[in-house]
Short mmCIF file of C-alpha atoms in Angstrom, two decimals:
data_model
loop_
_atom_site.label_atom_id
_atom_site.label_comp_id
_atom_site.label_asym_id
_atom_site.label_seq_id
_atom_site.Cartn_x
_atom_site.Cartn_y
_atom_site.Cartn_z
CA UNK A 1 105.89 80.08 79.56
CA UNK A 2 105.40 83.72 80.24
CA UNK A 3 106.63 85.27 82.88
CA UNK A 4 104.26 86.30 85.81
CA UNK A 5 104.90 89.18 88.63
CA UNK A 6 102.81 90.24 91.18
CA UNK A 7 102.39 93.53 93.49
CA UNK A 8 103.04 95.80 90.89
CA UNK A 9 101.94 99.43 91.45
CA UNK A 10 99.55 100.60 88.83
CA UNK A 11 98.93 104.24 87.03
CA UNK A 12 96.08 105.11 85.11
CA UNK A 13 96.90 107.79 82.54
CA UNK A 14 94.76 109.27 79.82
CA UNK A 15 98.03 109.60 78.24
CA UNK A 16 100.35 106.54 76.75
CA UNK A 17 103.62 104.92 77.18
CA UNK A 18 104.07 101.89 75.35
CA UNK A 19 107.69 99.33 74.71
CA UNK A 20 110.19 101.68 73.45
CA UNK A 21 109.03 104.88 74.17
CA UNK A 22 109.66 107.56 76.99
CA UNK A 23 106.81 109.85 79.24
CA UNK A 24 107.24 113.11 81.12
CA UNK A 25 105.21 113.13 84.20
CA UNK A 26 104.25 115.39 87.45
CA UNK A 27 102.85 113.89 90.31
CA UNK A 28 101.19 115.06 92.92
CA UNK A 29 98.90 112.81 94.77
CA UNK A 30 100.40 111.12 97.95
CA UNK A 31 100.09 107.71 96.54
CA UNK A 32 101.88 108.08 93.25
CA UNK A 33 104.74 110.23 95.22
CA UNK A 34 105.08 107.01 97.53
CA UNK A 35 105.03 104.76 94.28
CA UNK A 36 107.56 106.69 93.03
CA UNK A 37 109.94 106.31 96.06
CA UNK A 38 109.06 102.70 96.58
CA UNK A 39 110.12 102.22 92.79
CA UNK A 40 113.37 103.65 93.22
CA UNK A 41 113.99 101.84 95.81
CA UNK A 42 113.96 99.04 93.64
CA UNK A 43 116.71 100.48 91.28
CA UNK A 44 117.25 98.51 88.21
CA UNK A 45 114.16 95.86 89.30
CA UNK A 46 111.70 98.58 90.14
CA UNK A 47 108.49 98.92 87.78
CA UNK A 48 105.25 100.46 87.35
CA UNK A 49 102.81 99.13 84.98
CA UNK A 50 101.10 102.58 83.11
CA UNK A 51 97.86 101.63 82.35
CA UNK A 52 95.19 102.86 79.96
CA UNK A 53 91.97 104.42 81.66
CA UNK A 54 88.73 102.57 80.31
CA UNK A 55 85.95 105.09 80.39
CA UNK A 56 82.96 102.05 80.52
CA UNK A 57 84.58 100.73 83.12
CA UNK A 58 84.20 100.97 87.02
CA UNK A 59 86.80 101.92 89.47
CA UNK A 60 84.54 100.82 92.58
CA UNK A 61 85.16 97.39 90.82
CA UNK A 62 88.73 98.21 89.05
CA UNK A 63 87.24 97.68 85.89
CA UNK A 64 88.79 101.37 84.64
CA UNK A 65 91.56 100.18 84.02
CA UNK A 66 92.50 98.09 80.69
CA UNK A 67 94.25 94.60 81.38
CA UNK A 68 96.68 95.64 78.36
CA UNK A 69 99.41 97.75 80.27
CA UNK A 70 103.33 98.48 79.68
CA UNK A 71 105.82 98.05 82.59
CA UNK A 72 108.08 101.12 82.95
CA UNK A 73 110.99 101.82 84.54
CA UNK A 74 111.92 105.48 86.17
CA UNK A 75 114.99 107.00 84.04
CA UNK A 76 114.78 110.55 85.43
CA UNK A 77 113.37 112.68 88.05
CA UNK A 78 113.30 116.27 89.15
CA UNK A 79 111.69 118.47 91.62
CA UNK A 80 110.29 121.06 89.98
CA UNK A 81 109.84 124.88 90.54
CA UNK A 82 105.90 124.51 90.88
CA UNK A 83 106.22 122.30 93.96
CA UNK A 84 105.54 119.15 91.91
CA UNK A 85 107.65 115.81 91.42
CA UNK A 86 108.81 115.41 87.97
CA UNK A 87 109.48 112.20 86.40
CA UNK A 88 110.73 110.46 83.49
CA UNK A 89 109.37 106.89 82.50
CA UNK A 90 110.48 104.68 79.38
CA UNK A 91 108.22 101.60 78.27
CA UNK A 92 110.53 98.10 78.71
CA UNK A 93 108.08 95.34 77.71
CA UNK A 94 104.12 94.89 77.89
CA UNK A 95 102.14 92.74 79.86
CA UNK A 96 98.36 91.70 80.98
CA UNK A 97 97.03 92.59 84.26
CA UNK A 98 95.29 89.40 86.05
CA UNK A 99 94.75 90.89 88.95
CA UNK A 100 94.15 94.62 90.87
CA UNK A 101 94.23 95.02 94.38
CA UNK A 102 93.57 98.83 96.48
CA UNK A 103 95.97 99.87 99.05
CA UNK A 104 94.55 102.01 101.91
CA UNK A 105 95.51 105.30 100.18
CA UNK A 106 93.71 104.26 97.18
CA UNK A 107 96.98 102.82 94.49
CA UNK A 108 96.29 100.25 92.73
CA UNK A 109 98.87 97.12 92.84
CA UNK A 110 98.12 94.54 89.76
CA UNK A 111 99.25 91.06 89.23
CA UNK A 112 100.71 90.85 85.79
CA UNK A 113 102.07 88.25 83.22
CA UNK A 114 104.49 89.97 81.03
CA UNK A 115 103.38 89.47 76.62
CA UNK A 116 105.52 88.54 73.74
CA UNK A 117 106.78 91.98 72.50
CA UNK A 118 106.03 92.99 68.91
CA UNK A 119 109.20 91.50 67.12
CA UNK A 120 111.92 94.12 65.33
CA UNK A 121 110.18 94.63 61.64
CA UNK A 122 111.20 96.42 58.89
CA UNK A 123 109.03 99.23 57.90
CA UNK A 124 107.86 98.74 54.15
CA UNK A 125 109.09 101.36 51.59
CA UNK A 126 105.45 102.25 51.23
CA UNK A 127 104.56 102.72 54.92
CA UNK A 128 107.53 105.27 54.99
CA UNK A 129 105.84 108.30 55.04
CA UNK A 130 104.58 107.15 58.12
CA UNK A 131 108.35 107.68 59.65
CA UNK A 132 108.52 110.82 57.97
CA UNK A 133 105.09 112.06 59.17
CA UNK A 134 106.60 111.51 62.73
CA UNK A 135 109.70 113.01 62.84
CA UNK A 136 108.00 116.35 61.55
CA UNK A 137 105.68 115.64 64.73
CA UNK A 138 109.33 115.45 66.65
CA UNK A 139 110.21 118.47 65.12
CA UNK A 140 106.77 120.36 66.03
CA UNK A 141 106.86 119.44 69.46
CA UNK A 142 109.90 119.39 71.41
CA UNK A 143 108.47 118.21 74.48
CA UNK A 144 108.57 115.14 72.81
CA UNK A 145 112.22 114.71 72.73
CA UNK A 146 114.44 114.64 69.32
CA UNK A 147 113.75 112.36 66.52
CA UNK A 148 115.52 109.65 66.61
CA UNK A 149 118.55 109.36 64.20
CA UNK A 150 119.32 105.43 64.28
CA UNK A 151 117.37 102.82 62.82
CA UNK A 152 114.77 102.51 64.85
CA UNK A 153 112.41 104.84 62.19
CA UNK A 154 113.17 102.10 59.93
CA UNK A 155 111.39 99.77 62.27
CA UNK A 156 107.59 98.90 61.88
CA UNK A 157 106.68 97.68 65.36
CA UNK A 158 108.70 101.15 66.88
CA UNK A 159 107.25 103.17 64.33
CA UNK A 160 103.72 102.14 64.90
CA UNK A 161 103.79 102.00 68.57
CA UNK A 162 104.82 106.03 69.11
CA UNK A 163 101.63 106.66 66.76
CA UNK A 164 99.82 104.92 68.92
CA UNK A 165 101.43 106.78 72.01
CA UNK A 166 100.54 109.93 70.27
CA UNK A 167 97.38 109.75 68.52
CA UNK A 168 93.95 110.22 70.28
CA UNK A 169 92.84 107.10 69.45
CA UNK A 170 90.05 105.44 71.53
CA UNK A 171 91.95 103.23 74.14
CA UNK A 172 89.57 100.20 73.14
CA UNK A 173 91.14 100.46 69.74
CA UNK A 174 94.46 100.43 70.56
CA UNK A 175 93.75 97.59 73.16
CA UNK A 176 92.58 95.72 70.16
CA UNK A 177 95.75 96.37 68.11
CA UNK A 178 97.92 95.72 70.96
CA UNK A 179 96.87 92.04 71.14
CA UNK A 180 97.81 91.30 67.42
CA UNK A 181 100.91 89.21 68.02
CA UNK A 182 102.61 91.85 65.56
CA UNK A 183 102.15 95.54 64.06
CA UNK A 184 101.12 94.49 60.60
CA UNK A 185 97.39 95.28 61.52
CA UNK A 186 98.54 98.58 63.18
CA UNK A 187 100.45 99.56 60.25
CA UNK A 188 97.55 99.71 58.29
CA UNK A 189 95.02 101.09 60.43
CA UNK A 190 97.57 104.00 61.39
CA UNK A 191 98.06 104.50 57.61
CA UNK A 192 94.57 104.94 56.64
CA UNK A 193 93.78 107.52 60.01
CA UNK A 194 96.93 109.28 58.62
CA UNK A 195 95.88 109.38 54.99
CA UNK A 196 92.27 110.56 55.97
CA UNK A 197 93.68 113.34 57.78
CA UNK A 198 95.99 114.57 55.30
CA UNK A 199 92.81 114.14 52.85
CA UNK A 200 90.75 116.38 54.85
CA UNK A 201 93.81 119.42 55.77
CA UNK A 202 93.82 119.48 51.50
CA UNK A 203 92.16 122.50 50.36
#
């Protein structure tokens, strides 16, 4: 049976976190600032469940926010010279929101049942180039932290998921490939938007 929790605070990003992977943040709106502190509070149990913003949707009737979510943990935090809170977040496991609630200052709390993660898979010698692709990406931008030098590149499910993270995808789509009960679907829809950009960059 999967495993349900309740009253966890939610946050809308354009941007993605999903399992595995790790999200520089500033925040500076009184409610996330007090969802920060209430989650460290928490310590090891604390969570917030980083949602993806659905632009049809409503947020007089909560329906801007996708029910496919990840639940993060805080790893890092720093008050930064602009004035701003800065915060590190890493994805731990993904889950379904049932539920969304409004506090008085406008955050979002969810009810959530946590999903079966995408299991460990190897990546397929032909998909490789989709490991490569990304540590150049690493390499480009160091905001994004350094490419990883275990085995996780050799890992479908981890590969495919910080594609998804990083590609402008619509967040319907990914919502979509997110609910495959594994990344073989993923694989090759990331391999053909890769392929058809490196078709059109030819000269």
């Amino acid at each position: 049976m999967n495993r349900a929790l309740t009253n966890i605070p939610l946050f809308p990003l354009s941007g993605h976190v999903l399992p595995g992977g790790v999200m520089r943040l500033r925040i500076f709106e009184p409610r996330y600032l007090r969802m920060v502190r209430e989650v460290c509070a928490q310590g090891d149990d604390g969570r917030v469940g980083m949602c993806m913003f659905n632009d049809n949707g409503s947020v007089e009737h909560n329906t801007h926010i996708h029910s496919v979510a990840t639940l993060a943990r805080v790893i890092d935090f720093e008050h930064r010279d602009d004035g701003l809170l800065g915060i590190t977040v890493e994805g731990v496991e993904p889950c379904e929101i049932t539920a969304i609630r409004v506090d008085s200052d406008g955050l979002r709390r969810g009810d959530v049942t946590i999903r079966e993660p995408w299991q460990e898979t190897p990546l397929p010698t032909s998909y490789t180039h989709l490991a490569e692709r990304l540590c150049q990406v690493y390499s480009e931008y160091p905001e994004l932290g350094e490419c990883p030098s275990d085995d996780r590149l050799a890992r479908a499910d981890w590969v495919c998921q910080r594609w998804l993270e990083l590609l402008p995808v619509d967040a319907k789509v990914k919502q979509e490939l997110l609910r495959e009960p594994c990344c073989s679907r993923t694989l090759d829809y990331l391999a053909g938007l890769i392929h058809e950009s490196e078709h059109k960059s030819d000269p």
